[in-house]
XYZ file of C-alpha atoms in Angstrom:
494
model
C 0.843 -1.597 -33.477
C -1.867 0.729 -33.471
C -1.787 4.069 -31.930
C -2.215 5.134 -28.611
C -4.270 8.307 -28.574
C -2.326 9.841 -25.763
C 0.932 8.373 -27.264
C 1.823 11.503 -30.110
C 5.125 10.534 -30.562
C 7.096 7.086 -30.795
C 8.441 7.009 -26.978
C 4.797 6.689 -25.516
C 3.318 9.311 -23.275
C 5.644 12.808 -22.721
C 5.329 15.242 -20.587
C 2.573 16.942 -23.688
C 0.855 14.349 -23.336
C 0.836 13.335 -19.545
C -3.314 14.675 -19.427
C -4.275 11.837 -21.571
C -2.712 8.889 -19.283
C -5.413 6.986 -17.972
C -6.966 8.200 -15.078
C -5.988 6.683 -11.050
C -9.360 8.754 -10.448
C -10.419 6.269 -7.976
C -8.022 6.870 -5.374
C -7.820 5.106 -1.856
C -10.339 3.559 0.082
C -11.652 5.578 3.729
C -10.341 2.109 5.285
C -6.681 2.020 3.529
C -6.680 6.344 4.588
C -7.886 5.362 8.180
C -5.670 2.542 8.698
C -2.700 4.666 7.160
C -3.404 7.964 9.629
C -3.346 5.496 12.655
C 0.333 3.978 11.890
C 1.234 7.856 11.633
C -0.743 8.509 14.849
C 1.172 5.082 16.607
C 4.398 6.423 15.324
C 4.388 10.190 16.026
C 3.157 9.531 19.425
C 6.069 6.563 20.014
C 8.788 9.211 18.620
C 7.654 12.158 21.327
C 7.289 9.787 24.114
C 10.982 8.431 23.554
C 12.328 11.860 22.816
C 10.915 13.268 26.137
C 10.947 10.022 28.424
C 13.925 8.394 27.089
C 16.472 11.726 25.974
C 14.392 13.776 28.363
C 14.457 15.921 25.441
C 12.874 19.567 25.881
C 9.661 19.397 23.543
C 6.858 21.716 23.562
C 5.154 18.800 24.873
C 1.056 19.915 25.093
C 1.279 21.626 21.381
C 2.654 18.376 20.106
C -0.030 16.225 21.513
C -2.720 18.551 20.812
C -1.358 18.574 16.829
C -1.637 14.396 17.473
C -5.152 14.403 18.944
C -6.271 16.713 15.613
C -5.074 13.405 13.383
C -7.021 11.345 16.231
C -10.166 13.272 16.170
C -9.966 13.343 11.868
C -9.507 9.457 11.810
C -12.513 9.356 14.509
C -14.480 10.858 12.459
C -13.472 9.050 9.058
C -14.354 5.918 11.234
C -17.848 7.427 11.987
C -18.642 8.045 8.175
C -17.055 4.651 7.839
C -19.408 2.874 9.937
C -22.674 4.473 7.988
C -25.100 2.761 5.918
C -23.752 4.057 3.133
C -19.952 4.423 3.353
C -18.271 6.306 0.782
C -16.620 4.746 -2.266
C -12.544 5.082 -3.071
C -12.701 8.872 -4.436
C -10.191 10.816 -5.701
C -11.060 13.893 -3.986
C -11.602 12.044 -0.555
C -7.971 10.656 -0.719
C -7.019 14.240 -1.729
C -8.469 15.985 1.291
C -6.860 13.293 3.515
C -3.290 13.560 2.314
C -3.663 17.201 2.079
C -4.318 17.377 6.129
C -1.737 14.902 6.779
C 1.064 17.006 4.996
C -0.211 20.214 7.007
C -0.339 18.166 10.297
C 3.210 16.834 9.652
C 4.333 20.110 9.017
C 3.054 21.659 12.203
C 4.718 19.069 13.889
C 7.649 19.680 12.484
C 7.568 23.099 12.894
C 7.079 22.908 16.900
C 10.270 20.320 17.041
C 13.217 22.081 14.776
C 11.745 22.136 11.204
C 14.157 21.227 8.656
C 16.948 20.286 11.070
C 14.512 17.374 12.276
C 15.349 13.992 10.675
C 11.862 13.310 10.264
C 11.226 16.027 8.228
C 11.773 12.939 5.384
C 8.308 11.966 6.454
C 6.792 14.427 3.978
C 7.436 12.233 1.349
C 5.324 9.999 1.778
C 1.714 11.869 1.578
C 2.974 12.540 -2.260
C 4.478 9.115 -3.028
C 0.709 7.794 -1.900
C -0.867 10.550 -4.110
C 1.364 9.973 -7.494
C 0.413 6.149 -7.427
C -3.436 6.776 -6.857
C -4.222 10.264 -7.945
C -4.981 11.911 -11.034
C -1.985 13.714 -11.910
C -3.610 17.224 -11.367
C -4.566 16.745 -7.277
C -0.461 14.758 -7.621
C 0.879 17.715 -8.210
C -1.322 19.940 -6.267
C -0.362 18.153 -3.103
C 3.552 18.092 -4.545
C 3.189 21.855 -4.499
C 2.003 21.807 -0.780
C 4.564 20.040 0.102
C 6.691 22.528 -1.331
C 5.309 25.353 0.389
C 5.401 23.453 3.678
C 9.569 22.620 2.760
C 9.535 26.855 2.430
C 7.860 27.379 5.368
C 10.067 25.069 7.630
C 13.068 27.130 6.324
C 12.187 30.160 7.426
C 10.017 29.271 10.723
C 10.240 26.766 13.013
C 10.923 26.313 16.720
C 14.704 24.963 17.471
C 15.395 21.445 17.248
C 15.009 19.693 20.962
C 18.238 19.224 22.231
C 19.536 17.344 25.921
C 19.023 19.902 28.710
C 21.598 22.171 28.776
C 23.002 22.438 25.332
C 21.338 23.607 21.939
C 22.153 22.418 18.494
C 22.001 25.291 16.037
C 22.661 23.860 12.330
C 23.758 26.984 9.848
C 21.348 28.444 7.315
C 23.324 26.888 4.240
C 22.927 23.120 5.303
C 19.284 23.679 6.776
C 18.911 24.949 3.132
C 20.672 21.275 1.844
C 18.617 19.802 4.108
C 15.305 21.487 2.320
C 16.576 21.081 -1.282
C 17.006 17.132 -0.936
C 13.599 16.997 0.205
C 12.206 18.380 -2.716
C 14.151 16.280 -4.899
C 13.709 13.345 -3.013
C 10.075 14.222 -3.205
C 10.064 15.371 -7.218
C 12.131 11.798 -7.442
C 10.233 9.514 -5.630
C 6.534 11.062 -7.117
C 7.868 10.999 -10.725
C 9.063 7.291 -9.960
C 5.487 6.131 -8.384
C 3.930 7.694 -11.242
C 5.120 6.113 -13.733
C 5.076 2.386 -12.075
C 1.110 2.925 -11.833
C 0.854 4.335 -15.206
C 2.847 0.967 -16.531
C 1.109 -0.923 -14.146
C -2.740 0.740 -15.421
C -1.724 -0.044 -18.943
C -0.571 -3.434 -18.748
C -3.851 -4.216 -16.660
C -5.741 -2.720 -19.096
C -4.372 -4.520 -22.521
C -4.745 -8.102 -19.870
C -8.130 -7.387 -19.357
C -8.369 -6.754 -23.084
C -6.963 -9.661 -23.995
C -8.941 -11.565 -21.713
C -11.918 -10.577 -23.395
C -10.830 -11.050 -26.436
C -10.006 -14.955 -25.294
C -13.697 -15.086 -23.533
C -15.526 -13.908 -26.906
C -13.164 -16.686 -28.856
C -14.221 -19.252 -26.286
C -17.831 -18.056 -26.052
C -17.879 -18.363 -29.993
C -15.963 -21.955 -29.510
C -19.091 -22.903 -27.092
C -21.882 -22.336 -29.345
C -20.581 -25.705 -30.978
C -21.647 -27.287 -27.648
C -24.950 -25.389 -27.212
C -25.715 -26.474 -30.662
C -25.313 -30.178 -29.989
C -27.138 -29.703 -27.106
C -29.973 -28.450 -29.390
C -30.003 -30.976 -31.730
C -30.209 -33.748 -29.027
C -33.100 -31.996 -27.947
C -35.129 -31.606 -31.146
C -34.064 -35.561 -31.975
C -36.965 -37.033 -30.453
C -39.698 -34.461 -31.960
C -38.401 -35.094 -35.152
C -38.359 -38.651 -34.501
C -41.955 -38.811 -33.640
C -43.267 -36.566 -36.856
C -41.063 -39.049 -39.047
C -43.082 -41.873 -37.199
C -46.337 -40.211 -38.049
C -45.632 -38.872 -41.127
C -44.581 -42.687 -42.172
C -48.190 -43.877 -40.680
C -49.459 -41.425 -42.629
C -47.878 -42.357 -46.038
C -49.371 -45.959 -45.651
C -52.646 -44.993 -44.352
C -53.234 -43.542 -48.414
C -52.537 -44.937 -51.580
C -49.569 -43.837 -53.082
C -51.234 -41.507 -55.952
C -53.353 -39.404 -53.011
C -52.231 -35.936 -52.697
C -52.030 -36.751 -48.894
C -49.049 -39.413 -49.491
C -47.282 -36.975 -51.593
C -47.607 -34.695 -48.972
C -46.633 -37.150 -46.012
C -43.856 -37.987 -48.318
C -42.933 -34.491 -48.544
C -42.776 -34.412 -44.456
C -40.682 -37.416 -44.129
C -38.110 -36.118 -47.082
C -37.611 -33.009 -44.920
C -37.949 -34.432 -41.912
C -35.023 -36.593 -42.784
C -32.725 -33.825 -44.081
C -33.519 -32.049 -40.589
C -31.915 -35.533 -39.130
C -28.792 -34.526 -41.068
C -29.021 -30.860 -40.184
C -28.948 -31.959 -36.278
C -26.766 -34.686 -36.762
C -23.892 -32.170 -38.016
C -24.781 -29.408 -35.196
C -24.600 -32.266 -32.906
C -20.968 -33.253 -34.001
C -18.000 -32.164 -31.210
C -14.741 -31.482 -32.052
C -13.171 -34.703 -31.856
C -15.555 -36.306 -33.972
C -13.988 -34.706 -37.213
C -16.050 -31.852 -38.294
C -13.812 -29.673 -40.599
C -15.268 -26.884 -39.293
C -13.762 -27.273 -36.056
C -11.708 -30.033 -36.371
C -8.411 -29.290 -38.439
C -7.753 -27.387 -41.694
C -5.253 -27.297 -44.288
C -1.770 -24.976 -43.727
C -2.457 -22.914 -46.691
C -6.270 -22.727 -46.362
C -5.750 -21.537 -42.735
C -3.019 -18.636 -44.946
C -5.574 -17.890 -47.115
C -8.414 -17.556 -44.516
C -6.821 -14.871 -42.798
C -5.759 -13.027 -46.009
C -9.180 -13.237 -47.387
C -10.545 -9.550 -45.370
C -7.638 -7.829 -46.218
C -8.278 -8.267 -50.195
C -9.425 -5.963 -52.860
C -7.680 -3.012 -51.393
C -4.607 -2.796 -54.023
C -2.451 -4.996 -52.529
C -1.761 -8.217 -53.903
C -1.481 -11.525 -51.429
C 1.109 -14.118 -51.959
C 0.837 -17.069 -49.959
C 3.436 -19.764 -49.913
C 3.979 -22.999 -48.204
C 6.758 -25.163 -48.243
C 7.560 -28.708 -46.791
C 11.425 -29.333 -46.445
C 11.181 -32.900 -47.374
C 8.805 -32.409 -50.259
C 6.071 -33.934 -48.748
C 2.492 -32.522 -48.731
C 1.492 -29.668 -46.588
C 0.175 -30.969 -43.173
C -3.176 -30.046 -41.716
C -3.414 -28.260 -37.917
C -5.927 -27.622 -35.624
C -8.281 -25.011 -35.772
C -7.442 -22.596 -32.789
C -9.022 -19.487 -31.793
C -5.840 -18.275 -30.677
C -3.962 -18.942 -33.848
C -6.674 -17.360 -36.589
C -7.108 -13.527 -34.484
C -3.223 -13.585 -33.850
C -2.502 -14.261 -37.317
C -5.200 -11.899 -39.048
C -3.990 -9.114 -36.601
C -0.431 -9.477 -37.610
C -2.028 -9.937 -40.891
C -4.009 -6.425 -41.095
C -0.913 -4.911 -39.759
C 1.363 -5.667 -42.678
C -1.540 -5.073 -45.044
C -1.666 -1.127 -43.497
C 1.831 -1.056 -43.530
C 2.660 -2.325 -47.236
C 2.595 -0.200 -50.237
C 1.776 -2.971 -53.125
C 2.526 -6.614 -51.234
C 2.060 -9.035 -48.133
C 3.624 -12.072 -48.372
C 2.826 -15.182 -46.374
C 5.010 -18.211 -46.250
C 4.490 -21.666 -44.525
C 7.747 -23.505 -43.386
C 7.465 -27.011 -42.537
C 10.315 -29.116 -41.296
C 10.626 -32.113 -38.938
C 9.736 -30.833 -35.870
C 8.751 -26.730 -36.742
C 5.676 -25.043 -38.126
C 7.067 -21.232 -39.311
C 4.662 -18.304 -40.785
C 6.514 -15.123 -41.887
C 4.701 -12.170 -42.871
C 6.246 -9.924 -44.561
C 5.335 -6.750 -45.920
C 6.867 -4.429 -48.797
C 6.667 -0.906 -46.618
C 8.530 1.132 -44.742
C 9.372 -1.416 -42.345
C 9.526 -0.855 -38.050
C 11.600 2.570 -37.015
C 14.526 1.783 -35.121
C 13.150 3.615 -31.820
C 9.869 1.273 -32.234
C 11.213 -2.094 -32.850
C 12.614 -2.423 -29.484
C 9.434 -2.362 -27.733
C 7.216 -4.244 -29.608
C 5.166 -6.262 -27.913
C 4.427 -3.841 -24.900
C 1.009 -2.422 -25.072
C 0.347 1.137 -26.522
C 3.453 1.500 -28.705
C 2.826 1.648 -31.942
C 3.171 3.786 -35.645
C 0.226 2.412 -37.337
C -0.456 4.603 -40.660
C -4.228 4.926 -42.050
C -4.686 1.371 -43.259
C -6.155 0.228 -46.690
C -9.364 -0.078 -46.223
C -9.813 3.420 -44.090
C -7.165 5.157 -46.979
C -10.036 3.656 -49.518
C -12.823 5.007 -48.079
C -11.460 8.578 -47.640
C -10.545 8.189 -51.462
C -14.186 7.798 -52.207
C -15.116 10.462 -49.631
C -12.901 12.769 -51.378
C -13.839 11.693 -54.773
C -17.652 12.196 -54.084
C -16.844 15.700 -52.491
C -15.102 16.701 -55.660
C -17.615 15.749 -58.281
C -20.314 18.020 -56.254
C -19.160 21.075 -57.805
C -19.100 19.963 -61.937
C -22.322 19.013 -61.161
C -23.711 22.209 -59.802
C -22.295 23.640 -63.039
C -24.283 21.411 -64.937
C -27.387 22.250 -63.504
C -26.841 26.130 -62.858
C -26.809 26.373 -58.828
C -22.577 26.323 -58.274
C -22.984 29.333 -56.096
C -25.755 27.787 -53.882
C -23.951 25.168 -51.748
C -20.374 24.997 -50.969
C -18.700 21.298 -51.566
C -18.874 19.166 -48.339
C -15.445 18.731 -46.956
C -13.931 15.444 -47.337
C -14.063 13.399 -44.096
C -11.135 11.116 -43.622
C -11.941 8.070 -41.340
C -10.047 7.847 -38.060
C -6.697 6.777 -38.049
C -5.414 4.795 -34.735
C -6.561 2.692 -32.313
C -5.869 1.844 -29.097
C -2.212 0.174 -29.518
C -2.868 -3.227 -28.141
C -3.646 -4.933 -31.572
C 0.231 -6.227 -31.506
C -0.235 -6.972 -28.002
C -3.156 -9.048 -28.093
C -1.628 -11.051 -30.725
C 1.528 -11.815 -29.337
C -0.405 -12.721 -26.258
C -2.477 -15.089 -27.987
C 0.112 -16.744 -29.854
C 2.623 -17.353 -27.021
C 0.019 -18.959 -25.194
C -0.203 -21.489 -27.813
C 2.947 -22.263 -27.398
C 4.525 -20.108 -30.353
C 7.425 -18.010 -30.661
C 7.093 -14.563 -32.129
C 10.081 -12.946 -33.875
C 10.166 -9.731 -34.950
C 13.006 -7.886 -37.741
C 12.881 -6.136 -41.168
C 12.701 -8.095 -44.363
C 15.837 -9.081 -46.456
C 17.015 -6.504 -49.003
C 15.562 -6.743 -52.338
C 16.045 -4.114 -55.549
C 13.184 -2.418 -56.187
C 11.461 -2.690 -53.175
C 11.722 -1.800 -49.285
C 12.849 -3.797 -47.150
C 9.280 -3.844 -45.184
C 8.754 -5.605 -42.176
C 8.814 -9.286 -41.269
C 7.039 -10.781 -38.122
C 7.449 -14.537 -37.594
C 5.843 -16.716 -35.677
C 7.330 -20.262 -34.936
C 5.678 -23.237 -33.418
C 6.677 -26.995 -32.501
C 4.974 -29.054 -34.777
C 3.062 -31.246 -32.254
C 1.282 -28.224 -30.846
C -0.531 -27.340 -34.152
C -0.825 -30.782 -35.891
C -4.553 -33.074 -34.978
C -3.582 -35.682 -32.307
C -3.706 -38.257 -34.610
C -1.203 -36.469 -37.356
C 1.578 -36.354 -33.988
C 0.663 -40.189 -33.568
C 1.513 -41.042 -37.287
C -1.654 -40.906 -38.950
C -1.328 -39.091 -42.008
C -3.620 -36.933 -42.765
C -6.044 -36.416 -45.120
């Protein structure tokens, strides 16, 4: 739910905006180009050999294979740079140049065996499929354009179309002209297609490997618990062996010496070390609250807490259907980022009021969020959950800070009045903080959530007078997955 900075209008990238989409810069590999060329080579050569062999087909045989041995003597070579110390990386350029020759060599070809009337004149698509899913879209279109010039210049020269001995097949200007005008659409088509599979295809990889991270930094946090223990258990037998000294020590003096007092000292901090390492030391399972389980309404109020002080007011609600009191769940990494994200997104969204609400029945956990703004727009709400789509305003905390900016810039000028110099400096202009992100905030969180085994549920809130409707994200879980193993085996909790 934040903004994609390509993405100007709710229906992601348009065709204003089709500079911004991430960049296919890399291209091919020389091995993927070489290995491609040779198929072509394998195949052109198979068609003329059957055509003249097998139809006994009249083909300007010697032209043909010399326009063949040119794609042989470019791969050669591409295999030669291939083979060097330092072979060249997937480029976008590289890939460029190769495509580029292949459409001109396919179009000489072409051109010596009937032009447009040749069935393989199809063939041209390809070069441009290959460059719309791995090109930028600039070098795309550039070699979309020579394939259009190549289309023109089969129309209006070429050598006729091979035909038995004998007999010639002359096809009439108007369908040779069909012929040429499904090409380009087929071409226009199939490019515009490819392009927008990799585009989808970049993004998603792109918010998967940002999720990732975000999952690696929550489990790199999670394993400082176990690098901590592992620190304690090695400081335990230093410590033990200044308490044993310090104890020696404390006997070796009478107990009014300022050297008992001071051994005394050592062993009462010494001690509360002991406790210090004994808690770092603690795993999960052995109870620590910290990362052991926490109430349902403290976990509410924990991801609430950042999003205070910015005039909105927070009400947080749980309620147990049998009356009973509020369980306790596990701590998860998972749960806490989903949450505050879908959290800070109602508290941009909302004009006065977020309010969270805990449902607890039998065998569900539910948290609603809802918020009292203008809710999700109905071109929006249906794609939720993909990465980059988004209408995310200027939130709270960003619309603060540009207040201040903007208060600060206007109380510049009464006080150059005071003091006489109004005419030497203009007022700064106010700065507004950056508005937007990168779109994947929603993403991320769904992500997260699902994996834990929640359901995410997504609407606008119920009508109420005085107020707009807002929106309302839910997120439902069975009760087993969040509750402490030994709530789910009966245990109550405390």
């Amino acid at each position: 739910m934040e903004t994609f900075e390509a993405d100007k209008g709710p229906h992601g990238p348009g065709l204003k905006g089709w500079r911004n989409l991430p960049r296919r810069s890399r291209g091919l590999s020389l091995r993927t180009l070489i290995i491609l060329r040779w198929m072509a080579i394998a195949g052109q050569s198979a068609t003329i050999a059957v055509a003249t062999a097998g139809f006994h087909f009249d083909l300007p045989l010697w032209p043909c294979l010399t326009v063949i041995a040119a794609s042989v003597v470019m791969n050669l070579q591409a295999t030669r740079r291939l083979k060097r110390p330092d072979p060249p990386l997937a480029d976008g350029g590289l890939t460029a140049a190769h495509l580029g020759f292949d459409i001109l060599q396919l179009t000489v070809l072409l051109g010596l065996t009937g032009g447009l009337q040749n069935p393989f004149c199809l063939l041209l698509v390809a070069p441009v499929t290959v460059a719309a899913a791995s090109l930028p879209g600039r070098q795309a279109l550039a070699l979309g354009f020579l394939v259009l010039l190549a289309t023109v210049g089969l129309f209006f020269w070429a050598m006729p179309l091979p035909w038995q001995a004998g007999t010639e097949l002359a096809l009439p200007a108007l369908y040779r002209f069909g012929i040429g005008l499904a090409l380009v659409t087929g071409v226009i088509f199939t490019a515009a297609y490819a392009w927008r599979v990799a585009a989808d295809a970049e993004k998603l990889e792109l918010a998967l490997t940002t999720t990732q991270d975000v999952l690696q930094r929550e489990q790199r946090l999670a394993a400082l618990g176990g690098l901590a223990a592992a620190a304690a258990h090695e400081l335990g037998t230093p410590l033990a062996t200044i308490q044993i000294v310090a104890k020696e020590l404390k006997r070796a003096f009478p107990a009014d010496a300022p050297a008992a007092e001071d051994a005394a000292l050592i062993l009462e901090q010494a001690e509360r070390c002991r406790l210090i390492l004994q808690r770092l030391s603690q795993r999960p399972e052995d109870g620590d609250a910290l990362y052991d389980d926490i109430a349902l309404k403290a976990l509410l109020e924990e991801v609430a807490a950042p999003h205070r002080g910015f005039d909105l007011e927070f009400e947080i609600t749980v309620r147990v259907a049998d009356g009973s009191a509020p369980p306790r769940i596990r701590r998860m990494p998972e749960v806490i980022h989903g949450l505050s994200t879908l959290v800070e997104n109602a508290a941009d969204f909302a004009s006065a009021a977020v309010e969270l609400t805990a449902s607890v029945d039998a065998g569900w956990i539910e948290i609603e969020i809802l918020d009292d703004g203008p809710g999700f727009a109905a071109d929006i709400l249906p794609r939720l959950g993909e990465p980059y789509v988004t209408s995310r305003p200027q939130g709270k905390a960003r619309r603060a800070l540009a207040a201040q900016i903007a208060a600060a810039a206007a109380a510049v000028p009464k006080a150059a009045r005071r003091t006489g110099r109004s005419k030497e400096a203009a007022p700064p202009e106010p700065v507004s903080p950056s508005q937007g992100g990168m779109g994947l905030g929603f993403f991320i969180a769904r992500t997260l959530l699902e994996r834990t085994g929640g359901k995410v549920s997504i609407g606008i809130g119920p009508a109420t007078r005085g107020r707009a409707r807002g929106a309302r994200v839910s997120v439902r879980w069975p009760r087993e997955v969040l509750e402490p193993v030994q709530v789910s085996q009966g245990t109550p909790a405390s």
